[in-house]
Structure formats: structure tokens, C-alpha cells
């Protein structure tokens, strides 16, 4: 195999020294000690601003020098890095060409294996509601997964599905609905949860219906009680009215003076709505006028 070595010259470690580091540090520490213990009155606000500006200027000068020297120090490396990236990039076009072919080979292999998996699935004898899409593991298309392993997994899955259907068919209620969910999802836990959910709904519905019937019966009973009470009240009123309108047995017509001829009387039938007190008052009026009256039945 052909080899090629990229030769890189030895790295020469650069040095950047602060020639008067100790002097600079002593100067800055002296300023820091002076200013950190300084206290300003409100009248010295302008002086405080000036001192702050001087310290900021010193800090900025140090920072600017650091950035400048870092750029100078890294300049050789930046040039080296750009050249290395350029060399690496030269391989991209060839890599893409080879990679596309490798992927094509892999896709062809997967397509052939997928066809073999489909043929195997048709031979296993799965239940008619089971499709390959529902059970296939993406790892089956890996080159490292053998067809024998796939066959074993298919058979195991088929037995598992059969046991699931049997389990759901023995549920005390909603077994059919749970089985339908299982056929769709092949998830027995989800199927059992669905059966439980439907059972709870049915129970809640039955309880609600029982409460509705009880409320309806109570309403009808109360209505019947009100109706009977109303009929009793009306019967009592009619009895009291009849009693009030019935003249006493010992009532005698008022004597009529002989000198006056008895006026001609007529029979008038009428119906009025009265209270018991009104009926008693009417009876007294009739008696005072010597009017014969009787209740109409």
C-alpha cells in the first residue's frame, strides 16, 4: 500500500516576555492599594470619576497589549492551520465519489436482505392481522444479523402474539375490544389498559344511569304527593263551600207583613268562586233577604 508522509518542521517555541514585569506589578499594586482604600465624599464625585477613568485606561492598555501580542504569536500557527485545512479538503471530492459507491453497495445488500426477510415472513405462518412492518426490527438489515437469528426472532414473536390473543380472550369483560387494540398495536399492555378504560367508562355510565333513574323516581313521587295534596285541599274546599251554602234545617223564612203582597220569586242558577268566608257571608245575606238557596250538585 502506498504511503505518504507529510513532513512538518520542528516547532520553535516562541517566547514573549514582559521585561519589566516586577516593576509593572509593583506599580499596579501601589495604585490598587491607594484606590481600594479611598473614600470619597459627595463633593468629591468628580474626583472619583477621574480616578475610575485612570484605572480603566490602565486596564484597557494592558488588555490591548495582550490581544495584540497574542495575534502576533499565533500568526504563524494560523497560516499553518489554513494550509493543513486546504490539504485535507483536497480529498473531499474523491471521498464523496467512493462513499456514494459504498452506500450504493450497502443499499443493494439491504434491499436483497429485505426481500429475503419478506419471503421468510410469508413462510412462518403469522396470524392474518400481523404484518411485517409491525414486527420488523431495523437491526435485521445489519450485515451482522444472520437470517437464522431473524427466523428465531420471528417465531418467538409469533408465539408471543398467540399467547397475547389467548390472554385477552379470557378477560371478564371487553375482551373483544382489547383484542382489536392488540391486533392493531401488538402491545398487550396497551390492549389491557384499553379494556380497563372501557370497563371504567361502562361502570361510570351505569352509575350515572342509576342516579338518573333514582332522581326521576324521586321527582315523580314528589309530584304525585303534590297532586294528592292538591286534590285533598280542593276536596276540603268543596266540602266547606257546600256546608257554607247549605241552609240550616231550622231556618224559617222571615215573616211577611200581611198588608204587603208577597213578591213573585224566580229561580236563578249561577256559579261563583268564593272563599269559605265569602260563602258564609253570602248565606247570611240570603237568609236576611228570605231567599231560599241550595247547593247545586
mmCIF file of C-alpha atoms in Angstrom:
data_model
loop_
_atom_site.group_PDB
_atom_site.id
_atom_site.type_symbol
_atom_site.label_atom_id
_atom_site.label_comp_id
_atom_site.label_asym_id
_atom_site.label_seq_id
_atom_site.Cartn_x
_atom_site.Cartn_y
_atom_site.Cartn_z
ATOM 1 C CA UNK A 1 0.000 0.000 0.000
ATOM 2 C CA UNK A 2 1.366 3.373 -0.990
ATOM 3 C CA UNK A 3 2.189 5.661 1.907
ATOM 4 C CA UNK A 4 2.948 9.321 2.067
ATOM 5 C CA UNK A 5 4.361 11.252 4.988
ATOM 6 C CA UNK A 6 3.616 14.902 5.495
ATOM 7 C CA UNK A 7 6.769 16.474 6.859
ATOM 8 C CA UNK A 8 6.365 19.286 9.348
ATOM 9 C CA UNK A 9 9.307 21.345 10.515
ATOM 10 C CA UNK A 10 10.046 21.251 14.264
ATOM 11 C CA UNK A 11 8.015 23.693 16.296
ATOM 12 C CA UNK A 12 10.083 26.518 17.643
ATOM 13 C CA UNK A 13 8.564 27.678 20.870
ATOM 14 C CA UNK A 14 8.290 31.422 20.814
ATOM 15 C CA UNK A 15 8.877 33.496 23.868
ATOM 16 C CA UNK A 16 7.032 36.610 24.907
ATOM 17 C CA UNK A 17 8.434 38.268 27.974
ATOM 18 C CA UNK A 18 7.425 41.317 29.951
ATOM 19 C CA UNK A 19 10.812 42.838 30.503
ATOM 20 C CA UNK A 20 9.732 44.992 33.442
ATOM 21 C CA UNK A 21 7.130 42.609 34.905
ATOM 22 C CA UNK A 22 8.151 43.137 38.531
ATOM 23 C CA UNK A 23 8.251 46.890 38.102
ATOM 24 C CA UNK A 24 4.832 46.908 36.387
ATOM 25 C CA UNK A 25 3.321 44.693 39.055
ATOM 26 C CA UNK A 26 4.650 46.896 41.838
ATOM 27 C CA UNK A 27 3.291 49.998 40.104
ATOM 28 C CA UNK A 28 -0.171 48.499 39.636
ATOM 29 C CA UNK A 29 -0.308 47.116 43.193
ATOM 30 C CA UNK A 30 0.574 50.538 44.521
ATOM 31 C CA UNK A 31 -2.290 52.082 42.556
ATOM 32 C CA UNK A 32 -4.668 49.351 43.672
ATOM 33 C CA UNK A 33 -3.777 49.801 47.331
ATOM 34 C CA UNK A 34 -4.248 53.532 47.001
ATOM 35 C CA UNK A 35 -7.614 53.400 45.302
ATOM 36 C CA UNK A 36 -9.205 50.398 47.032
ATOM 37 C CA UNK A 37 -8.983 52.160 50.388
ATOM 38 C CA UNK A 38 -10.088 55.511 49.026
ATOM 39 C CA UNK A 39 -13.360 57.015 50.244
ATOM 40 C CA UNK A 40 -14.970 59.961 48.509
ATOM 41 C CA UNK A 41 -17.490 62.434 49.796
ATOM 42 C CA UNK A 42 -20.372 63.527 47.631
ATOM 43 C CA UNK A 43 -18.476 66.726 46.891
ATOM 44 C CA UNK A 44 -15.597 64.595 45.531
ATOM 45 C CA UNK A 45 -17.770 62.818 42.980
ATOM 46 C CA UNK A 46 -15.796 64.379 40.119
ATOM 47 C CA UNK A 47 -12.507 63.192 41.616
ATOM 48 C CA UNK A 48 -13.897 59.658 41.967
ATOM 49 C CA UNK A 49 -14.864 59.642 38.296
ATOM 50 C CA UNK A 50 -11.385 60.809 37.285
ATOM 51 C CA UNK A 51 -9.705 58.081 39.362
ATOM 52 C CA UNK A 52 -12.008 55.465 37.866
ATOM 53 C CA UNK A 53 -11.173 56.680 34.362
ATOM 54 C CA UNK A 54 -7.425 56.415 35.077
ATOM 55 C CA UNK A 55 -7.764 52.824 36.329
ATOM 56 C CA UNK A 56 -9.941 51.840 33.355
ATOM 57 C CA UNK A 57 -7.378 53.351 30.989
ATOM 58 C CA UNK A 58 -4.598 51.343 32.640
ATOM 59 C CA UNK A 59 -6.636 48.127 32.488
ATOM 60 C CA UNK A 60 -7.520 48.692 28.821
ATOM 61 C CA UNK A 61 -3.892 49.327 27.905
ATOM 62 C CA UNK A 62 -2.871 46.001 29.467
ATOM 63 C CA UNK A 63 -5.717 44.150 27.722
ATOM 64 C CA UNK A 64 -4.992 45.716 24.336
ATOM 65 C CA UNK A 65 -1.325 44.757 24.590
ATOM 66 C CA UNK A 66 -2.278 41.152 25.427
ATOM 67 C CA UNK A 67 -4.592 40.889 22.405
ATOM 68 C CA UNK A 68 -2.001 42.404 20.061
ATOM 69 C CA UNK A 69 0.793 40.102 21.166
ATOM 70 C CA UNK A 70 -1.451 37.037 21.066
ATOM 71 C CA UNK A 71 -2.345 37.797 17.456
ATOM 72 C CA UNK A 72 1.317 38.193 16.555
ATOM 73 C CA UNK A 73 2.238 34.996 18.402
ATOM 74 C CA UNK A 74 -0.495 32.916 16.717
ATOM 75 C CA UNK A 75 0.035 34.286 13.229
ATOM 76 C CA UNK A 76 2.459 31.501 12.176
ATOM 77 C CA UNK A 77 0.079 28.836 13.501
ATOM 78 C CA UNK A 78 -2.922 30.373 11.738
ATOM 79 C CA UNK A 79 -1.038 30.208 8.445
ATOM 80 C CA UNK A 80 -0.088 26.592 9.163
ATOM 81 C CA UNK A 81 -3.696 25.706 10.054
ATOM 82 C CA UNK A 82 -5.085 27.161 6.825
ATOM 83 C CA UNK A 83 -2.628 25.151 4.728
ATOM 84 C CA UNK A 84 -3.472 21.930 6.583
ATOM 85 C CA UNK A 85 -7.194 22.502 6.034
ATOM 86 C CA UNK A 86 -6.546 23.089 2.341
ATOM 87 C CA UNK A 87 -4.628 19.821 2.024
ATOM 88 C CA UNK A 88 -7.344 17.874 3.859
ATOM 89 C CA UNK A 89 -10.026 19.444 1.684
ATOM 90 C CA UNK A 90 -8.362 18.158 -1.469
ATOM 91 C CA UNK A 91 -9.514 14.640 -0.527
ATOM 92 C CA UNK A 92 -13.211 15.536 -0.211
ATOM 93 C CA UNK A 93 -14.188 15.085 -3.865
ATOM 94 C CA UNK A 94 -12.602 11.643 -4.116
ATOM 95 C CA UNK A 95 -14.051 10.614 -0.753
ATOM 96 C CA UNK A 96 -17.549 11.611 -1.830
ATOM 97 C CA UNK A 97 -17.212 9.566 -5.020
ATOM 98 C CA UNK A 98 -16.078 6.462 -3.149
ATOM 99 C CA UNK A 99 -18.612 6.981 -0.356
ATOM 100 C CA UNK A 100 -21.509 7.145 -2.814
ATOM 101 C CA UNK A 101 -20.454 3.795 -4.290
ATOM 102 C CA UNK A 102 -20.053 2.192 -0.866
ATOM 103 C CA UNK A 103 -23.522 3.420 0.105
ATOM 104 C CA UNK A 104 -24.945 2.040 -3.134
ATOM 105 C CA UNK A 105 -23.415 -1.364 -2.382
ATOM 106 C CA UNK A 106 -24.883 -1.251 1.122
ATOM 107 C CA UNK A 107 -28.330 -0.234 -0.120
ATOM 108 C CA UNK A 108 -28.279 -3.091 -2.619
ATOM 109 C CA UNK A 109 -27.322 -5.540 0.111
ATOM 110 C CA UNK A 110 -30.113 -4.231 2.357
ATOM 111 C CA UNK A 111 -32.669 -4.495 -0.455
ATOM 112 C CA UNK A 112 -31.680 -8.105 -1.117
ATOM 113 C CA UNK A 113 -31.836 -8.928 2.577
ATOM 114 C CA UNK A 114 -35.195 -7.186 2.927
ATOM 115 C CA UNK A 115 -36.553 -9.380 0.148
ATOM 116 C CA UNK A 116 -35.244 -12.471 1.932
ATOM 117 C CA UNK A 117 -36.858 -11.290 5.178
ATOM 118 C CA UNK A 118 -40.202 -10.801 3.414
ATOM 119 C CA UNK A 119 -40.048 -14.319 1.962
ATOM 120 C CA UNK A 120 -39.204 -15.750 5.374
ATOM 121 C CA UNK A 121 -42.095 -13.844 6.956
ATOM 122 C CA UNK A 122 -44.552 -15.300 4.451
ATOM 123 C CA UNK A 123 -43.380 -18.814 5.333
ATOM 124 C CA UNK A 124 -43.510 -18.521 9.134
ATOM 125 C CA UNK A 125 -47.325 -18.595 9.374
ATOM 126 C CA UNK A 126 -48.146 -15.446 11.289
ATOM 127 C CA UNK A 127 -51.713 -14.579 12.268
ATOM 128 C CA UNK A 128 -53.549 -12.816 9.441
ATOM 129 C CA UNK A 129 -53.629 -9.484 11.288
ATOM 130 C CA UNK A 130 -49.830 -9.373 11.659
ATOM 131 C CA UNK A 131 -47.807 -7.500 9.062
ATOM 132 C CA UNK A 132 -44.051 -7.458 8.647
ATOM 133 C CA UNK A 133 -43.982 -3.721 9.322
ATOM 134 C CA UNK A 134 -45.422 -4.340 12.799
ATOM 135 C CA UNK A 135 -42.712 -6.761 13.895
ATOM 136 C CA UNK A 136 -39.569 -5.984 11.892
ATOM 137 C CA UNK A 137 -36.542 -4.844 13.841
ATOM 138 C CA UNK A 138 -34.342 -2.309 11.964
ATOM 139 C CA UNK A 139 -31.309 -4.285 13.145
ATOM 140 C CA UNK A 140 -32.374 -7.195 10.921
ATOM 141 C CA UNK A 141 -30.904 -5.340 7.930
ATOM 142 C CA UNK A 142 -27.474 -5.136 9.554
ATOM 143 C CA UNK A 143 -24.857 -7.342 7.915
ATOM 144 C CA UNK A 144 -24.032 -8.801 11.325
ATOM 145 C CA UNK A 145 -27.586 -10.165 11.837
ATOM 146 C CA UNK A 146 -27.983 -13.633 10.335
ATOM 147 C CA UNK A 147 -31.150 -14.953 8.702
ATOM 148 C CA UNK A 148 -31.207 -17.788 11.264
ATOM 149 C CA UNK A 149 -31.349 -15.236 14.051
ATOM 150 C CA UNK A 150 -34.137 -13.380 12.250
ATOM 151 C CA UNK A 151 -36.111 -16.619 11.827
ATOM 152 C CA UNK A 152 -35.798 -17.403 15.539
ATOM 153 C CA UNK A 153 -36.984 -13.915 16.452
ATOM 154 C CA UNK A 154 -39.963 -14.178 14.090
ATOM 155 C CA UNK A 155 -41.094 -17.489 15.572
ATOM 156 C CA UNK A 156 -40.699 -16.172 19.096
ATOM 157 C CA UNK A 157 -42.784 -13.130 18.180
ATOM 158 C CA UNK A 158 -45.489 -15.293 16.603
ATOM 159 C CA UNK A 159 -45.843 -17.401 19.777
ATOM 160 C CA UNK A 160 -45.871 -14.249 21.889
ATOM 161 C CA UNK A 161 -48.706 -12.789 19.798
ATOM 162 C CA UNK A 162 -50.698 -16.022 20.071
ATOM 163 C CA UNK A 163 -50.375 -16.015 23.848
ATOM 164 C CA UNK A 164 -51.464 -12.387 23.907
ATOM 165 C CA UNK A 165 -54.647 -13.124 21.962
ATOM 166 C CA UNK A 166 -55.426 -16.040 24.289
ATOM 167 C CA UNK A 167 -54.892 -13.904 27.380
ATOM 168 C CA UNK A 168 -57.147 -11.128 26.108
ATOM 169 C CA UNK A 169 -59.901 -13.542 25.081
ATOM 170 C CA UNK A 170 -60.155 -14.664 28.710
ATOM 171 C CA UNK A 171 -60.740 -11.188 30.119
ATOM 172 C CA UNK A 172 -64.027 -10.987 32.092
ATOM 173 C CA UNK A 173 -65.271 -8.056 30.016
ATOM 174 C CA UNK A 174 -64.350 -6.104 26.910
ATOM 175 C CA UNK A 175 -62.064 -8.892 25.742
ATOM 176 C CA UNK A 176 -63.135 -8.358 22.135
ATOM 177 C CA UNK A 177 -62.322 -4.645 22.190
ATOM 178 C CA UNK A 178 -58.975 -5.294 23.872
ATOM 179 C CA UNK A 179 -58.131 -7.932 21.271
ATOM 180 C CA UNK A 180 -58.885 -5.478 18.474
ATOM 181 C CA UNK A 181 -56.483 -2.971 20.015
ATOM 182 C CA UNK A 182 -53.866 -5.710 20.340
ATOM 183 C CA UNK A 183 -54.295 -6.689 16.691
ATOM 184 C CA UNK A 184 -53.610 -3.103 15.717
ATOM 185 C CA UNK A 185 -50.692 -2.391 18.053
ATOM 186 C CA UNK A 186 -49.357 -5.807 19.160
ATOM 187 C CA UNK A 187 -48.993 -4.160 22.575
ATOM 188 C CA UNK A 188 -50.710 -6.289 25.206
ATOM 189 C CA UNK A 189 -50.259 -3.697 27.944
ATOM 190 C CA UNK A 190 -51.988 -1.079 25.824
ATOM 191 C CA UNK A 191 -54.761 -3.553 24.993
ATOM 192 C CA UNK A 192 -55.366 -4.405 28.660
ATOM 193 C CA UNK A 193 -55.334 -0.706 29.525
ATOM 194 C CA UNK A 194 -57.981 -0.114 26.868
ATOM 195 C CA UNK A 195 -60.159 -2.884 28.313
ATOM 196 C CA UNK A 196 -59.772 -1.378 31.769
ATOM 197 C CA UNK A 197 -60.627 2.070 30.439
ATOM 198 C CA UNK A 198 -63.774 0.820 28.722
ATOM 199 C CA UNK A 199 -64.782 -1.089 31.857
ATOM 200 C CA UNK A 200 -64.424 2.051 33.945
ATOM 201 C CA UNK A 201 -66.483 4.005 31.414
ATOM 202 C CA UNK A 202 -69.219 1.360 31.458
ATOM 203 C CA UNK A 203 -69.252 1.364 35.255
ATOM 204 C CA UNK A 204 -69.440 5.145 35.396
ATOM 205 C CA UNK A 205 -72.237 5.110 32.807
ATOM 206 C CA UNK A 206 -74.222 2.545 34.809
ATOM 207 C CA UNK A 207 -73.786 4.550 37.997
ATOM 208 C CA UNK A 208 -74.875 7.724 36.235
ATOM 209 C CA UNK A 209 -77.941 5.956 34.830
ATOM 210 C CA UNK A 210 -78.824 4.616 38.283
ATOM 211 C CA UNK A 211 -78.559 8.112 39.747
ATOM 212 C CA UNK A 212 -80.718 9.475 36.937
ATOM 213 C CA UNK A 213 -83.416 6.861 37.500
ATOM 214 C CA UNK A 214 -83.381 7.437 41.255
ATOM 215 C CA UNK A 215 -83.715 11.180 40.723
ATOM 216 C CA UNK A 216 -86.559 10.638 38.236
ATOM 217 C CA UNK A 217 -88.410 8.329 40.623
ATOM 218 C CA UNK A 218 -87.962 10.822 43.453
ATOM 219 C CA UNK A 219 -89.279 13.592 41.214
ATOM 220 C CA UNK A 220 -92.323 11.527 40.225
ATOM 221 C CA UNK A 221 -93.006 10.610 43.856
ATOM 222 C CA UNK A 222 -92.803 14.253 44.894
ATOM 223 C CA UNK A 223 -95.077 15.244 42.004
ATOM 224 C CA UNK A 224 -97.615 12.567 42.971
ATOM 225 C CA UNK A 225 -97.530 13.723 46.589
ATOM 226 C CA UNK A 226 -98.142 17.316 45.484
ATOM 227 C CA UNK A 227 -101.002 16.189 43.230
ATOM 228 C CA UNK A 228 -102.701 14.242 46.021
ATOM 229 C CA UNK A 229 -102.241 17.110 48.452
ATOM 230 C CA UNK A 230 -103.794 19.495 45.918
ATOM 231 C CA UNK A 231 -106.743 17.161 45.349
ATOM 232 C CA UNK A 232 -107.247 16.832 49.103
ATOM 233 C CA UNK A 233 -107.139 20.594 49.510
ATOM 234 C CA UNK A 234 -109.693 21.123 46.743
ATOM 235 C CA UNK A 235 -111.951 18.420 48.185
ATOM 236 C CA UNK A 236 -111.829 20.098 51.575
ATOM 237 C CA UNK A 237 -112.636 23.457 49.995
ATOM 238 C CA UNK A 238 -115.605 21.976 48.129
ATOM 239 C CA UNK A 239 -116.894 20.357 51.303
ATOM 240 C CA UNK A 240 -116.537 23.584 53.241
ATOM 241 C CA UNK A 241 -118.230 25.508 50.434
ATOM 242 C CA UNK A 242 -121.110 23.056 50.292
ATOM 243 C CA UNK A 243 -121.553 23.261 54.038
ATOM 244 C CA UNK A 244 -121.479 27.037 53.929
ATOM 245 C CA UNK A 245 -124.090 27.159 51.161
ATOM 246 C CA UNK A 246 -126.468 24.663 52.817
ATOM 247 C CA UNK A 247 -129.196 26.463 54.833
ATOM 248 C CA UNK A 248 -129.704 25.242 58.369
ATOM 249 C CA UNK A 249 -132.597 22.817 58.815
ATOM 250 C CA UNK A 250 -134.361 25.026 61.378
ATOM 251 C CA UNK A 251 -134.116 28.165 59.276
ATOM 252 C CA UNK A 252 -137.536 29.752 58.779
ATOM 253 C CA UNK A 253 -138.403 32.360 56.219
ATOM 254 C CA UNK A 254 -138.725 35.815 57.675
ATOM 255 C CA UNK A 255 -142.359 36.753 58.409
ATOM 256 C CA UNK A 256 -144.045 38.866 55.775
ATOM 257 C CA UNK A 257 -146.354 41.633 56.727
ATOM 258 C CA UNK A 258 -149.935 40.793 55.770
ATOM 259 C CA UNK A 259 -150.511 44.211 54.385
ATOM 260 C CA UNK A 260 -147.867 43.680 51.718
ATOM 261 C CA UNK A 261 -148.383 41.153 48.945
ATOM 262 C CA UNK A 262 -145.607 38.600 48.597
ATOM 263 C CA UNK A 263 -143.430 39.497 45.610
ATOM 264 C CA UNK A 264 -143.137 36.970 42.839
ATOM 265 C CA UNK A 265 -139.978 34.885 43.060
ATOM 266 C CA UNK A 266 -137.932 33.287 40.322
ATOM 267 C CA UNK A 267 -135.340 30.540 40.268
ATOM 268 C CA UNK A 268 -131.875 31.708 39.215
ATOM 269 C CA UNK A 269 -128.980 29.284 38.917
ATOM 270 C CA UNK A 270 -125.440 30.625 38.956
ATOM 271 C CA UNK A 271 -121.930 29.553 39.836
ATOM 272 C CA UNK A 272 -119.410 31.696 41.681
ATOM 273 C CA UNK A 273 -115.885 31.290 43.015
ATOM 274 C CA UNK A 274 -115.828 32.001 46.752
ATOM 275 C CA UNK A 275 -113.695 31.527 49.759
ATOM 276 C CA UNK A 276 -115.209 29.859 52.782
ATOM 277 C CA UNK A 277 -115.688 33.247 54.443
ATOM 278 C CA UNK A 278 -117.340 34.615 51.288
ATOM 279 C CA UNK A 279 -119.729 31.659 51.235
ATOM 280 C CA UNK A 280 -120.710 32.217 54.879
ATOM 281 C CA UNK A 281 -121.336 35.896 54.235
ATOM 282 C CA UNK A 282 -123.420 35.079 51.159
ATOM 283 C CA UNK A 283 -125.502 32.638 53.167
ATOM 284 C CA UNK A 284 -126.210 35.301 55.793
ATOM 285 C CA UNK A 285 -127.243 37.684 53.036
ATOM 286 C CA UNK A 286 -129.641 35.140 51.516
ATOM 287 C CA UNK A 287 -131.160 34.445 54.919
ATOM 288 C CA UNK A 288 -131.575 38.137 55.652
ATOM 289 C CA UNK A 289 -133.435 38.547 52.365
ATOM 290 C CA UNK A 290 -135.514 35.426 52.927
ATOM 291 C CA UNK A 291 -134.007 33.865 49.797
ATOM 292 C CA UNK A 292 -134.226 30.130 49.541
ATOM 293 C CA UNK A 293 -130.953 28.614 48.299
ATOM 294 C CA UNK A 294 -129.346 25.225 47.937
ATOM 295 C CA UNK A 295 -126.146 23.814 46.628
ATOM 296 C CA UNK A 296 -126.104 22.619 43.021
ATOM 297 C CA UNK A 297 -124.669 19.115 42.750
#
